[in-house]
Every structure is written in structure tokens, then in C-alpha cells.
Short mmCIF file of C-alpha atoms and ligand atoms in Angstrom, two decimals:
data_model
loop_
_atom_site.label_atom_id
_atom_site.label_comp_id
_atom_site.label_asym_id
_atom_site.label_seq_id
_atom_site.Cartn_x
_atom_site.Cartn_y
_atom_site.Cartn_z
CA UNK A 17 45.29 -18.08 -47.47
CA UNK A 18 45.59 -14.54 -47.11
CA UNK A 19 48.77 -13.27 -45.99
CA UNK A 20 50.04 -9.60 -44.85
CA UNK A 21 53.66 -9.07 -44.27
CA UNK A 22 54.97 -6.12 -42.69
CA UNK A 23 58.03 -3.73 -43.81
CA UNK A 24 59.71 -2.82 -46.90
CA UNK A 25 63.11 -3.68 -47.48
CA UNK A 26 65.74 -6.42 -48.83
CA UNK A 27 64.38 -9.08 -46.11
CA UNK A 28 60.56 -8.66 -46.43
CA UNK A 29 60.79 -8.96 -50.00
CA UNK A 30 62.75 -12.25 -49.32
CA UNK A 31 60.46 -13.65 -46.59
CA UNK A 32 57.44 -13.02 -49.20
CA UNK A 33 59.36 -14.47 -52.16
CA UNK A 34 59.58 -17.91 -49.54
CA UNK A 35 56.39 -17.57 -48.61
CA UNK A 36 54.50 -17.32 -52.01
CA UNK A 37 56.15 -20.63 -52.81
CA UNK A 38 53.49 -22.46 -50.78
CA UNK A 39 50.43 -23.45 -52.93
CA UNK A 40 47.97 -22.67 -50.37
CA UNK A 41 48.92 -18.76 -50.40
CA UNK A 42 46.56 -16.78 -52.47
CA UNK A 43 47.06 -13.25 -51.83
CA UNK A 44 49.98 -11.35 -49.63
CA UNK A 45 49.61 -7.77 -48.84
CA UNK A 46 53.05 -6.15 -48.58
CA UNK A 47 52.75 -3.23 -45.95
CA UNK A 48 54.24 -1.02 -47.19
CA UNK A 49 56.34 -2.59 -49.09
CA UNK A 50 58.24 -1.00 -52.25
CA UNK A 51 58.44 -0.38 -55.88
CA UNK A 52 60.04 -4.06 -56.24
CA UNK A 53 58.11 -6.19 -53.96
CA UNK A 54 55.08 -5.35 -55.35
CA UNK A 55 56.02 -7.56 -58.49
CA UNK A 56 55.08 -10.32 -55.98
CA UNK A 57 53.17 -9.03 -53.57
CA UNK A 58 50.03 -6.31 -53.34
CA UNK A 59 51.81 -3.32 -51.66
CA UNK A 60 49.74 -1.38 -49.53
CA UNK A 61 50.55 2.45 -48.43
CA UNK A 62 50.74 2.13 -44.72
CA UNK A 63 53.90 2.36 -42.83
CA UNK A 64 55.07 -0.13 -40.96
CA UNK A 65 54.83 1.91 -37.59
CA UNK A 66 51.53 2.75 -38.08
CA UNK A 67 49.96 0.09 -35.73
CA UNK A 68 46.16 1.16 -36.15
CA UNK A 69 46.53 1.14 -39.82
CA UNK A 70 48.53 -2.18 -39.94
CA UNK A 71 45.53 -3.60 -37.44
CA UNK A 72 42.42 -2.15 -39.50
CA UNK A 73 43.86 -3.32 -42.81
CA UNK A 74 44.29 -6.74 -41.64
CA UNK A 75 40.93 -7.11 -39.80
CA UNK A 76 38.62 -4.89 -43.04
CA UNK A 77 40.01 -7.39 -45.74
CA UNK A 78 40.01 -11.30 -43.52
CA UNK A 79 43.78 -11.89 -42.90
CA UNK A 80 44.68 -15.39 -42.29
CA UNK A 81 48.23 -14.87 -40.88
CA UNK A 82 50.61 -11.99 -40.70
CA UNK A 83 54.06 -11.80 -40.14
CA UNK A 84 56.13 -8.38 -38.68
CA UNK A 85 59.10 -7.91 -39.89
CA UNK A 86 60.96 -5.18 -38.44
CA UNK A 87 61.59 -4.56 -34.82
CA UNK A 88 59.85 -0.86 -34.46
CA UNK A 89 56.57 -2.34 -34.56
CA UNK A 90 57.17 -5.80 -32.84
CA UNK A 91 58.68 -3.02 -29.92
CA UNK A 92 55.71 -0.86 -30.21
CA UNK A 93 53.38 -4.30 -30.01
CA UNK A 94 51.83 -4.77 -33.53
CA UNK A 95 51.69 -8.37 -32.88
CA UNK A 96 49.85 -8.00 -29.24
CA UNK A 97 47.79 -5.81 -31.15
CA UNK A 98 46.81 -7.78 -34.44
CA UNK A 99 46.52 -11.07 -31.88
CA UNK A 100 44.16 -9.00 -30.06
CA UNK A 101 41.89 -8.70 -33.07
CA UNK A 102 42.31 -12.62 -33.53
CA UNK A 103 44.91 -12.35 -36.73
CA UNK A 104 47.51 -15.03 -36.43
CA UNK A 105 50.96 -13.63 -36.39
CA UNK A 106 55.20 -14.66 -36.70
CA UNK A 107 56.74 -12.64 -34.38
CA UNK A 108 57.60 -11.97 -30.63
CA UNK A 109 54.91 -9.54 -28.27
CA UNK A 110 55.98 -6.27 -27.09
CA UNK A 111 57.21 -7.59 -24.05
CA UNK A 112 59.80 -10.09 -25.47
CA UNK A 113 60.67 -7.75 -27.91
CA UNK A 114 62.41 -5.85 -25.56
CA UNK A 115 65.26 -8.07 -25.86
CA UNK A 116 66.14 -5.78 -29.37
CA UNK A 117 64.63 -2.74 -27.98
CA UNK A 118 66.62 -1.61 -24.80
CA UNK A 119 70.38 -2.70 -24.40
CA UNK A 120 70.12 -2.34 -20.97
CA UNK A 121 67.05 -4.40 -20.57
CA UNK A 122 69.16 -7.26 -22.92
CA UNK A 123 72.94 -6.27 -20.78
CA UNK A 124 71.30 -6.38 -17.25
CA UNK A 125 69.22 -10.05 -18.66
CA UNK A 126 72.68 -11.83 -19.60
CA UNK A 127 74.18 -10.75 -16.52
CA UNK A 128 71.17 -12.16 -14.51
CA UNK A 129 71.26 -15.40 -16.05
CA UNK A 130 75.18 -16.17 -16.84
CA UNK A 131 75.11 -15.59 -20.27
CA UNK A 132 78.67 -14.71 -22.19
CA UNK A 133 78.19 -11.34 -23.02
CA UNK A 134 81.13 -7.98 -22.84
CA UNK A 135 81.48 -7.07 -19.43
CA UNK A 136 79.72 -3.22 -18.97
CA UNK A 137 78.19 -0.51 -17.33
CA UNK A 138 74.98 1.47 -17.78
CA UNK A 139 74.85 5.01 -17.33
CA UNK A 140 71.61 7.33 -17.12
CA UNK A 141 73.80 10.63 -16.16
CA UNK A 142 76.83 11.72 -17.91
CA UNK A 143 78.49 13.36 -15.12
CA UNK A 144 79.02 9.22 -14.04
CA UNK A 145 79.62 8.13 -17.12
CA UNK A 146 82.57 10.44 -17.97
CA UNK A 147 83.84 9.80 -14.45
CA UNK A 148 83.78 5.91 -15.61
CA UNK A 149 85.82 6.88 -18.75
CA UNK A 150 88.81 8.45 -16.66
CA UNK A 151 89.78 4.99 -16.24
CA UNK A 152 87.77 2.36 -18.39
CA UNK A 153 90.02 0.16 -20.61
CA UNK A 154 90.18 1.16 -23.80
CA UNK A 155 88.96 0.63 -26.69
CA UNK A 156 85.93 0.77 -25.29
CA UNK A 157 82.07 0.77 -27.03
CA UNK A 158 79.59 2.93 -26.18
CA UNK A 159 75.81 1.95 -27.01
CA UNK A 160 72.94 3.91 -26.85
CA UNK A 161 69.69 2.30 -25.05
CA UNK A 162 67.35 2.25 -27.13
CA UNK A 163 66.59 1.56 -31.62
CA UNK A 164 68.65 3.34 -33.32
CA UNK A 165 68.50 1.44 -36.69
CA UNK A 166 71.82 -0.66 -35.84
CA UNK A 167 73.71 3.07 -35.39
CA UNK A 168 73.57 3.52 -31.98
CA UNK A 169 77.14 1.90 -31.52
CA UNK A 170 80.56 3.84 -31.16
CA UNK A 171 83.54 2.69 -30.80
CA UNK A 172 85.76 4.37 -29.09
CA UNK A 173 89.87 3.65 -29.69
CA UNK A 174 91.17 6.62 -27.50
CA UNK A 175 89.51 8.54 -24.53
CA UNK A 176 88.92 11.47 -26.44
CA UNK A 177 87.01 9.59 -28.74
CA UNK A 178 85.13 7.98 -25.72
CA UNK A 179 84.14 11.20 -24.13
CA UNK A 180 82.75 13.06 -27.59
CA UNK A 181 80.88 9.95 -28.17
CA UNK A 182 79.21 9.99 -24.49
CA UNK A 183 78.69 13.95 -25.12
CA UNK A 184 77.47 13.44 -28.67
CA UNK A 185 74.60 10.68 -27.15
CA UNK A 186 73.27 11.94 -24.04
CA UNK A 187 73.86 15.70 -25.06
CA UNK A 188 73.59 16.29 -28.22
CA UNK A 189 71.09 13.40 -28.30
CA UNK A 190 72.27 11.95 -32.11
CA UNK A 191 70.52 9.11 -31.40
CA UNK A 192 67.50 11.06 -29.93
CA UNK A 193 65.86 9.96 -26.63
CA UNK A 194 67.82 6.00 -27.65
CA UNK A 195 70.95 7.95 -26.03
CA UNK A 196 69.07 8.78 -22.66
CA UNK A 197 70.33 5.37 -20.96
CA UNK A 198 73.60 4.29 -22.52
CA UNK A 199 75.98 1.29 -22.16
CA UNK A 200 79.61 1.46 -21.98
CA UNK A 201 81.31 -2.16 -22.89
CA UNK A 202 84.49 -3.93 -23.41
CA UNK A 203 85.56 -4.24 -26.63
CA UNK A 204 86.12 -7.56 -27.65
CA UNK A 205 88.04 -9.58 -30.70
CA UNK A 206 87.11 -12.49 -33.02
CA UNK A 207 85.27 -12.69 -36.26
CA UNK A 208 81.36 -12.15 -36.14
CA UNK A 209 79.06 -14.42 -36.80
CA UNK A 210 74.95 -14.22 -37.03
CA UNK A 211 72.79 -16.59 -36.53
CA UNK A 212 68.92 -17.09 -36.48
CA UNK A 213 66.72 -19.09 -35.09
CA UNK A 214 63.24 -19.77 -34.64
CA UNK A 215 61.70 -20.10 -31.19
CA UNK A 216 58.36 -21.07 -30.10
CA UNK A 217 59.35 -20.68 -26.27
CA UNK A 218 59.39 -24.28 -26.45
CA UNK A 219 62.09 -25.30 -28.96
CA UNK A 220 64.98 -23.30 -30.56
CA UNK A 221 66.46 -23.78 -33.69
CA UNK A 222 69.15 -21.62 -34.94
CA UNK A 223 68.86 -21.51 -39.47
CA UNK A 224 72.24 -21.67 -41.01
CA UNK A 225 75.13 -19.65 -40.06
CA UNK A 226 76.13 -15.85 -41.70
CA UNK A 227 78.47 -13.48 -41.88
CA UNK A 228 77.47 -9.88 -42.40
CA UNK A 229 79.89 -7.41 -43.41
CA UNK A 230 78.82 -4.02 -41.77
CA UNK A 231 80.86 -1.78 -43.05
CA UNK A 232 80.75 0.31 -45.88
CA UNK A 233 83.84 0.11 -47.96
CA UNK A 234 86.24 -2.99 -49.19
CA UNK A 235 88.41 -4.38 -46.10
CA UNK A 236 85.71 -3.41 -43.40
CA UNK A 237 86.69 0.24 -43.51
CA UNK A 238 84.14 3.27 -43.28
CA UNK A 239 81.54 4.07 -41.36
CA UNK A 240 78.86 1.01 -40.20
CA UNK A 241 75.63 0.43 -42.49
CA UNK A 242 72.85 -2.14 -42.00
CA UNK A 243 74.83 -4.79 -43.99
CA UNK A 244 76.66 -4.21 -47.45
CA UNK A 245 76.14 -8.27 -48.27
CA UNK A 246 76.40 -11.82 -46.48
CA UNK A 247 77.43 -15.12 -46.65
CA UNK A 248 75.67 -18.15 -45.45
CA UNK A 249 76.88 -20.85 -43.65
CA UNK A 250 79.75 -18.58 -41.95
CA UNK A 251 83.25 -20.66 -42.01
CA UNK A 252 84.00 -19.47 -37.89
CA UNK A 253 80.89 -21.07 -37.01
CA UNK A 254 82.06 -24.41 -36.55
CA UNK A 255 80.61 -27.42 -35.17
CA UNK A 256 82.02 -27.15 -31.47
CA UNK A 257 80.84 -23.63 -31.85
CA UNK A 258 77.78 -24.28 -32.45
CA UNK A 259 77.42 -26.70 -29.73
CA UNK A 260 78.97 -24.27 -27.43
CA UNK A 261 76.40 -21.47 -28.24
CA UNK A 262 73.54 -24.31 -28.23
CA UNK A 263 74.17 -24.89 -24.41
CA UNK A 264 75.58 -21.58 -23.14
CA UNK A 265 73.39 -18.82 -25.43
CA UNK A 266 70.65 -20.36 -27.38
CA UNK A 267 68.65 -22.51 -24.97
CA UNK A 268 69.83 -20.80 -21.74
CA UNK A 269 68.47 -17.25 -23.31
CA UNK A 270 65.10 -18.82 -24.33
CA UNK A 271 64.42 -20.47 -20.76
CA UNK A 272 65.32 -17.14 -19.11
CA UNK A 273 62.81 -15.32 -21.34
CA UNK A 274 60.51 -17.44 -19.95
CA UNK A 275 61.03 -17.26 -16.62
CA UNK A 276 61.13 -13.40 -17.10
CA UNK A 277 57.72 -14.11 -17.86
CA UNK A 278 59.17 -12.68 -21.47
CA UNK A 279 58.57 -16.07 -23.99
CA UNK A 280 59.93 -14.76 -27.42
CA UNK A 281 57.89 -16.78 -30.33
CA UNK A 282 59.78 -15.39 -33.68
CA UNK A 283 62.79 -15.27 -34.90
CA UNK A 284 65.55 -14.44 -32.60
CA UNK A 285 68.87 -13.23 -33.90
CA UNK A 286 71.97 -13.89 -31.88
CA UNK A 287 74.80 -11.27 -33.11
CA UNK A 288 77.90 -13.49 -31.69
CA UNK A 289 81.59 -12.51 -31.58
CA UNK A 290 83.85 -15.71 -31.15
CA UNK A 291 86.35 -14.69 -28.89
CA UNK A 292 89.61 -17.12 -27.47
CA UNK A 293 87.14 -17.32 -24.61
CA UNK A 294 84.30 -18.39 -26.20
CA UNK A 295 81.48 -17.49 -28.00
CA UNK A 296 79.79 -14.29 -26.67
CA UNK A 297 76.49 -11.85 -27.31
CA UNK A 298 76.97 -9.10 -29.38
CA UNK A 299 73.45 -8.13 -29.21
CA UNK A 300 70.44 -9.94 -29.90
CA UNK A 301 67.53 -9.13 -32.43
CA UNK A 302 64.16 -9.59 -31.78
CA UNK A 303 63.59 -10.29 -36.02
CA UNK A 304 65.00 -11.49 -38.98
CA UNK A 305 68.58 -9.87 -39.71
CA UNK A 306 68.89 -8.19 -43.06
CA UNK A 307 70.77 -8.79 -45.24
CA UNK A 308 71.37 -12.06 -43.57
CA UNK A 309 67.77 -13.27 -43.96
CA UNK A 310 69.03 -13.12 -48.03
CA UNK A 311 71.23 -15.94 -47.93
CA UNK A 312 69.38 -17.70 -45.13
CA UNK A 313 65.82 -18.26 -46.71
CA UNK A 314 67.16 -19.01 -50.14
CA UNK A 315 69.24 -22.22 -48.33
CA UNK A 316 65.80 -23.24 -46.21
CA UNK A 317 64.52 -26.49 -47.92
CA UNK A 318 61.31 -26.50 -45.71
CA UNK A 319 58.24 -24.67 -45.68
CA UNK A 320 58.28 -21.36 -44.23
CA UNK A 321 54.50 -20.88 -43.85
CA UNK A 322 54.44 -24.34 -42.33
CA UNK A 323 57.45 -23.28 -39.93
CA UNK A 324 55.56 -19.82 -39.12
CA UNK A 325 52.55 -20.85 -38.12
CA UNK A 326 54.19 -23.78 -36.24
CA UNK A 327 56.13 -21.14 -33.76
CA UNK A 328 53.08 -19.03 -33.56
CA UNK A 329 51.27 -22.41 -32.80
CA UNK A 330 54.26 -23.84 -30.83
CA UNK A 331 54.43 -26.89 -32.03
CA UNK A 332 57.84 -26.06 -33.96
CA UNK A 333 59.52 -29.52 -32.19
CA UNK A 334 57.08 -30.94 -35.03
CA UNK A 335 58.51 -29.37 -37.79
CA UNK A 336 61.53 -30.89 -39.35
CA UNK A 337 63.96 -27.10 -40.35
CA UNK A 338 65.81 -28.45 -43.02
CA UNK A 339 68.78 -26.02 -44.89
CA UNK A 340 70.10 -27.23 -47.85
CA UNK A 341 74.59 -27.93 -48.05
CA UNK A 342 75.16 -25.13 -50.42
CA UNK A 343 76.44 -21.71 -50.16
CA UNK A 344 75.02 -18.40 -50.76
CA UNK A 345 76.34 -14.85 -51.35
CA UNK A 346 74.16 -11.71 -51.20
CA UNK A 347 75.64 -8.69 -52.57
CA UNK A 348 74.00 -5.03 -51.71
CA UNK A 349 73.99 -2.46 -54.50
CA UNK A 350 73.67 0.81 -52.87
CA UNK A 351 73.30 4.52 -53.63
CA UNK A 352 76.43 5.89 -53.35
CA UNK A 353 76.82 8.38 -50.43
CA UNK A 354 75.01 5.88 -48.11
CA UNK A 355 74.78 5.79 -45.22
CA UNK A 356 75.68 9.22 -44.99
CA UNK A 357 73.66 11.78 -47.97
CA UNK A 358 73.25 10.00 -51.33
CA UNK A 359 70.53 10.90 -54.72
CA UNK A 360 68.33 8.83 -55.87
CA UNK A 361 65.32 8.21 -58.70
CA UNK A 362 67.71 7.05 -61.16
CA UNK A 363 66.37 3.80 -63.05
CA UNK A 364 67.50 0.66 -62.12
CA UNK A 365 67.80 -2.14 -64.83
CA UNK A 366 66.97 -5.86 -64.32
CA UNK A 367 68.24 -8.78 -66.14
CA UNK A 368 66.38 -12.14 -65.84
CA UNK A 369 66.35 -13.56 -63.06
CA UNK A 370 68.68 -16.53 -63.81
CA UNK A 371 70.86 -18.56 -61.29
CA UNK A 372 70.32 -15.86 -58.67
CA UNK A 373 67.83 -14.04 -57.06
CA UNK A 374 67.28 -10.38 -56.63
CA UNK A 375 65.37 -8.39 -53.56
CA UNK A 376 64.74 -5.27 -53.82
CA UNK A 377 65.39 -2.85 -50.60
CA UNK A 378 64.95 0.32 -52.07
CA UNK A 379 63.05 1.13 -55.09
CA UNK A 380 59.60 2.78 -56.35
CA UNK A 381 57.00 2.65 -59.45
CA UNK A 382 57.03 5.87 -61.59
CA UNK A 383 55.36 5.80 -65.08
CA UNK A 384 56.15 1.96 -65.40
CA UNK A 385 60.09 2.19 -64.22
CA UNK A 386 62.13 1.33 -61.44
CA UNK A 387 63.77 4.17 -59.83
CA UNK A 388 66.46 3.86 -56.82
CA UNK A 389 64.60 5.86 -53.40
CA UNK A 390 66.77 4.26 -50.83
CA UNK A 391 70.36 4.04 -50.02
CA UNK A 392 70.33 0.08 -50.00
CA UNK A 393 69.12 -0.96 -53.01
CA UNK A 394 68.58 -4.15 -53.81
CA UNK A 395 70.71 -7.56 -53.02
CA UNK A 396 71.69 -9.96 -55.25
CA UNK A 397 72.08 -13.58 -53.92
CA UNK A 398 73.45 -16.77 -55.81
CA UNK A 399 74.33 -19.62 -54.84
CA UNK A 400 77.23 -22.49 -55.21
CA UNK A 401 78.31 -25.66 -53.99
CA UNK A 402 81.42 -23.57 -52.68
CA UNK A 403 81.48 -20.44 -51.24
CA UNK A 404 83.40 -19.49 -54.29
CA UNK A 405 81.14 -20.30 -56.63
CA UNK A 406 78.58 -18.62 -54.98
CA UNK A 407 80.37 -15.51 -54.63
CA UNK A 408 81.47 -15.37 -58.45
CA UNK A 409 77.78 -15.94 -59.37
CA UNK A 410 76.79 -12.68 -57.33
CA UNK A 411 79.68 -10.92 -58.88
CA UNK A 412 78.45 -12.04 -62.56
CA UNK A 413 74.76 -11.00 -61.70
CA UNK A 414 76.10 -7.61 -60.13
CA UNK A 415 77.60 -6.90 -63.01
CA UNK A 416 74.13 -6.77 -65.32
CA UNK A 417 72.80 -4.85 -63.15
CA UNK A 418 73.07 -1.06 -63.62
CA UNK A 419 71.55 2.11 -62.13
CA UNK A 420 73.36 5.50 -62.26
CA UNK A 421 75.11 6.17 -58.58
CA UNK A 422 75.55 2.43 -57.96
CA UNK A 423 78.15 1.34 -55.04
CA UNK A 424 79.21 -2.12 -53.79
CA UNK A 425 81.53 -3.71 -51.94
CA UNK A 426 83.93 -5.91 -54.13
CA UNK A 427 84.94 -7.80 -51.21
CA UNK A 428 81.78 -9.44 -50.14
CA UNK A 429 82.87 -13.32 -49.08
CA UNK A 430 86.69 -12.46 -48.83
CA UNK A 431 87.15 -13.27 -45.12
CA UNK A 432 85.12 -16.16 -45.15
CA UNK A 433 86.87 -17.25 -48.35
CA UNK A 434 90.00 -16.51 -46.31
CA UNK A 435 89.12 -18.92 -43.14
CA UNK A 436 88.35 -21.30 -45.48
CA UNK A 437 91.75 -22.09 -46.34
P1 AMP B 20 75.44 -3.77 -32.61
O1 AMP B 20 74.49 -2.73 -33.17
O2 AMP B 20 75.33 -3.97 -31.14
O3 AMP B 20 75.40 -5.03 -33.44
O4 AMP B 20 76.91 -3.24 -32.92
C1 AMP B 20 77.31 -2.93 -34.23
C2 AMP B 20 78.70 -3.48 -34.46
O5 AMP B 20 79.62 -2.89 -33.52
C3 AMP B 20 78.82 -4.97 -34.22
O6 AMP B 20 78.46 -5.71 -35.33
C4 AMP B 20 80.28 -5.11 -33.88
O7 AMP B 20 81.06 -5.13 -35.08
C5 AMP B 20 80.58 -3.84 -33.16
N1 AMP B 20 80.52 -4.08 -31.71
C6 AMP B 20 79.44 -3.99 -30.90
N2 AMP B 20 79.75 -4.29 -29.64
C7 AMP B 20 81.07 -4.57 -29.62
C8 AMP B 20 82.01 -4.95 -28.59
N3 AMP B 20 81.63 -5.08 -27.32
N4 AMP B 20 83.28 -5.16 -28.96
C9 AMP B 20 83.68 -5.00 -30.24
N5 AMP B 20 82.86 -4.65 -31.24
C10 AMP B 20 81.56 -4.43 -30.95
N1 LIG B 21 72.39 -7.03 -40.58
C1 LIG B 21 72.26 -6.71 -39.22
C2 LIG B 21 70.90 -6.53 -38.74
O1 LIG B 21 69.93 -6.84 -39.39
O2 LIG B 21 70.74 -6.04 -37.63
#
């Protein structure tokens, strides 16, 4: 089979790693993909927002299934579009990607259909919305409507703080036109916890557990990134958690999608804060997470092809999702700077791969080398039959890895390590 996967960071080049282990692959196309991927995969220069090139590709050279990746183009319809053309695809349509794309459309959907979410407000003037503020609790969170590559989230812990960040969205429009609709939310309390699952409409099943850890310095201080590493299973998410978020969040979301008319077929990504109250919504994700999807596919003990093409097919309730009882840690080496300004193409040297695995996020070819062009990396994931052991192995493979500007967190798996005791 021919296979085309769409993006270019840490999780596509994990997804394609999983993939290529099934014999009957042949060929995936990695679009675009990056300087490290394409040691497993054929990378292809179009960007994963162009839809028409993404289509035309996979139509001109016979694709047999694709799979998209990143939420701008599963909001902007790629897989409506490549369906269209009669390519196969993993991953929800335009219309049920909307539960990523607008936080209003996913705020005003939990409150129709009773599930736990922060109580909020939306706002599409800022005269109201500053009114609101004279006399919202606070902290408070302020979201901006639309993608904003997981920044469009401030939290406010005075009212001055509250009021810059509703002037700095719908004024000064840092998020761009994202900040034209914005949410204002409680704040709540409780450790995080993310959790996948694939969804064929039919049948849900969440993957293991993780725990990202968002921010980027040691003790979850400075500013928020995409994810500076992850653990998998995540020690808050116990069993009468997960039972909890089975009945209240998991099935109750996926029926309401359908009766919206909405059915999401992909993977869904609850983001879920366990409060004294209960588990509650975060946000969802219309995708894989990343970098939770690097400590969640190396701990999948089933097929992944065979699991894709059975949501796409829904028939998923025939598929038997197996995870394996290990752990797994994923640390991100980044450019230092990010997420704010950071340099890059400086080389990046790779040991052999040896009791862990490495993706690589962001890195290009030049003259035969390696060189960093992103601010995340790569991720290194290894893993243990404690969490421990896990973590130490990432650690130990971290430290044979060098490039000049590189920055990590030396605290990935603390917390979790911490609730374990
Ligand atoms: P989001 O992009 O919605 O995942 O938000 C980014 C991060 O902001 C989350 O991972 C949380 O740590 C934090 N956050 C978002 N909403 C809330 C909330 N209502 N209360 C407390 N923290 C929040
Ligand atoms: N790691 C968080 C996300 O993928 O949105």
C-alpha cells in the first residue's frame, strides 16, 4: 500500500514510524515532512495547508490511504476534500473538526449537552467583555476563538492582567482574526491529564493515559509551549476516573456529535483537568496530541494501519486496541529561546537508536547533515516497566544527544513520579 501522511513534526514522524511497521506498507509520502522523517518516509515539499497540493499529489501518484495529522487542514477540510477524490483517509471532516477549531462552537456544545466543562462566557465586543471583567471571579482564563497553535490561552491572576489580555486579543489582535470571538472561563484546579481516543462515530476508545507538561522551564514555570515532554499512562488517571470520563465525556461527546449531525471519525483528544468535582473538559482536539502521541504509539501493541482504516471504515468495535503495561517518557530537546526567538542550523548528532526511540520535530537535510530549523526539536522516548525507569532511560539517551543551543526540561516525569508515591 501506498500511504501519504500529512504534517511535519514530533507526532507525524511517530505515526509513520507505527505505520511502516505493517508489512503490507510499501511506500509513505511524508507531506511535508522534515529533514528527519525522511529517513523513513519520502518527504514531499508541500505544506500541510496547501489543500490542492495535498489533493493532486495524492490522486497523480495512486494513494491507497492517507492520514491528516494536524488540525489546520482537517479545519480547512483536507479530508472532505481527498474523500472527494475517492482517497481513503484517518481523520475527522471539516465539519466535526470544528470541535478543535472554534472554542465557542466546542463551549456552547458542552453546555448543550451537559458535559463537565469551566463555566464561561463568550464575547464578540470588548466593550461587554470588559464590563464582564469588573466583576468576574478571578483568576480567570481568557481564550481566543479560533487556532492559535495551543497559544490562544491567558490566564489571568489579577484584573489588570484580565483586561490587557482582552485588549491584547480583540485589539491588538495577537492572535489575529482567532481573537475576534473570545471566551472568558473559570479557572479551575487539579492535575491535567490527556487522553486519546479513536472514534468511528460508532465506538470510542480512549489509548493510554498522558501527562503533558506545557510549560517551558523545570517546575511548570515560563511561558506555555506545545509540550516540552510526556508521560504515558498518567498516575491521576485512575480507574474510577476513567470510568467517570467514559460515561460523562467520552461517549456522551461522541453521541452529541452525532446528533449535531457532526460524527467525528479520528482521533479525538480530550484535554481533562480532574477537579474535587470531577473530571472536566479542558478543550478537546480534533487530532493526535503532540508530544503525547510519542509515548502513546510506542505503548500500542496493535496495528495502527489496521485500527485506521477500521475508524475510517467504522468497524473499529472489530478491532481489538491493545496498549502494552509499560511506561514511557518522551523528552523534547528544543532550541533554546523557544517559544519566544531562538537560532537554529546548528548540527544535531544521533547516537543509535538503542532502547529508545527518537522523532524528529524540527530538523532539515543540508550537504548530508542534520541541522536544528525549529524550536522543538526532536523527542526522545524510552520506555520502562516503571515510570522511573522509563524516565532515566530518556535522561541517558538525552544525554548523547548534542546540538549547539540545546534546552530541556530536567523535570520531565517528576509530578507523575510524585503521585506515584
Ligand atoms: P488549552 O489551549 O485550552 O489547552 O489551554 C492551555 C492550557 O491552559 C491548559 O493546558 C491548561 O493548563 C490551561 N487552562 C486552560 N483552560 C483552563 C481553565 N479553565 N482553568 C485553568 N487552566 C486552564
Ligand atoms: N500537547 C498538546 C497538544 O497537542 O495540543
Amino acid at each position: 500500500m501506498k500511504l501519504l501522511v500529512v504534517g511535519s513534526g514530533g507526532r507525524e514522524h511517530a505515526i509513520i514510524k507505527q505505520l511502516k511497521k505493517n508489512k503490507n506498507v510499501e511506500e509513505i509520502y511524508a507531506l511535508p515532512g522534515n529533514g528527519g522523517i525522511a529517513a523513513d518516509a519520502e518527504c514531499v515539499n508541500i505544506g500541510a495547508k496547501d489543500i490542492d497540493g495535498i489533493v493532486e499529489f495524492a490522486y497523480n501518484n495512486k494513494i491507497d490511504f492517507a492520514v491528516v495529522a494536524p488540525d489546520d487542514p482537517l479545519v480547512l477540510g483536507c479530508v472532505d476534500t481527498l474523500e472527494a477524490h475517492g482517497i481513503p483517509c484517518f481523520g475527522p471532516e471539516k465539519k466535526a473538526a470544528i470541535i478543535e477549531g472554534s472554542k465557542v462552537f466546542s463551549k456552547n456544545f458542552m453546555k448543550k449537552y451537559g458535559i463537565p466543562t469551566a463555566e464561561y462566557e463568550v464575547f464578540s465586543d470588548i466593550d461587554s467583555a470588559l464590563k464582564y471583567l469588573e466583576t468576574a471571579p478571578i483568576p480567570t482564563v481568557i481564550k481566543a476563538d479560533g487556532l492559535a497553535l495551543g497559544k490562544g490561552v491567558i490566564i489571568a491572576f489579577t484584573r489588570e492582567e484580565a483586561i490587557d489580555a482582552v485588549h491584547s486579543m480583540m485589539e491588538d489582535k495577537i492572535f489575529g482574526e482567532s481573537g475576534a470571538n473570545i471566551v472568558i472561563e473559570e479557572f479551575l484546579e487539579g492535575p491535567e491529564v490527556s487522553v486519546l481516543s479513536f472514534t468511528d462515530g460508532k465506538t470510542v476508545v480512549p489509548m493510554i493515559s498522558s501527562m503533558d507538561h506545557k510549560r517551558a522551564l523545570d517546575n511548570d514555570k515560563g511561558l506555555n509551549t506545545g509540550g516540552m515532554g510526556t508521560v504515558a499512562p498518567n498516575p491521576y488517571y485512575t480507574d474510577k476516573v476513567a470510568k467517570e470520563c467514559m460515561e460523562k465525556i467520552f461517549i456522551p461527546t461522541m453521541e452529541a456529535m452525532n446528533k449535531e449531525g457532526r460524527t467525528f471519525k479520528g482521533c479525538l483528544y480530550f484535554g481533562l483537568m480532574i477537579t474535587k468535582d470531577g473530571p472536566k473538559v479542558i478543550e478537546y482536539n480534533c487530532r493526535f496530541g503532540d508530544p503525547e502521541t510519542q509515548v502513546v504509539l510506542p505503548l500500542l501493541k496493535t496495528d495502527l494501519l489496521d485500527i485506521f482504516m477500521a475508524v475510517r471504515n467504522e468497524k473499529l468495535s472489530e478491532i481489538n486496541v491493545e496498549f502494552s503495561d509499560e511506561n514511557a517518557c518522551c523528552v523534547i530537546m528544543a532550541s533554546d529561546g523557544y517559544p519566544k526567538k531562538y537560532n537554529t542550523g546548528f548540527e544535531i548528532k544521533l547516537p543509535e537508536e538503542n532502547e529508545f526511540e527518537i522523532f524528529i520535530a524540527g530538523a532539515k537535510n543540508s550537504d548530508g547533515k542534520l541541522l536544528t530549523s525549529g524550536g522543538r526539536v526532536l523527542g526522545v522516548t524510552a520506555k520502562g516497566k516503571t515510570l522511573q525507569e522509563a524516565v532515566e532511560k530518556s535522561y541517558r539517551a538525552v544525554s548523547q544527544i548534542s546540538f549547539e543551543n540545546a534546552y530541556y526540561r530536567k523535570d520531565i516525569g517528576k509530578r507523575a513520579l510524585m503521585a506515584n508515591k
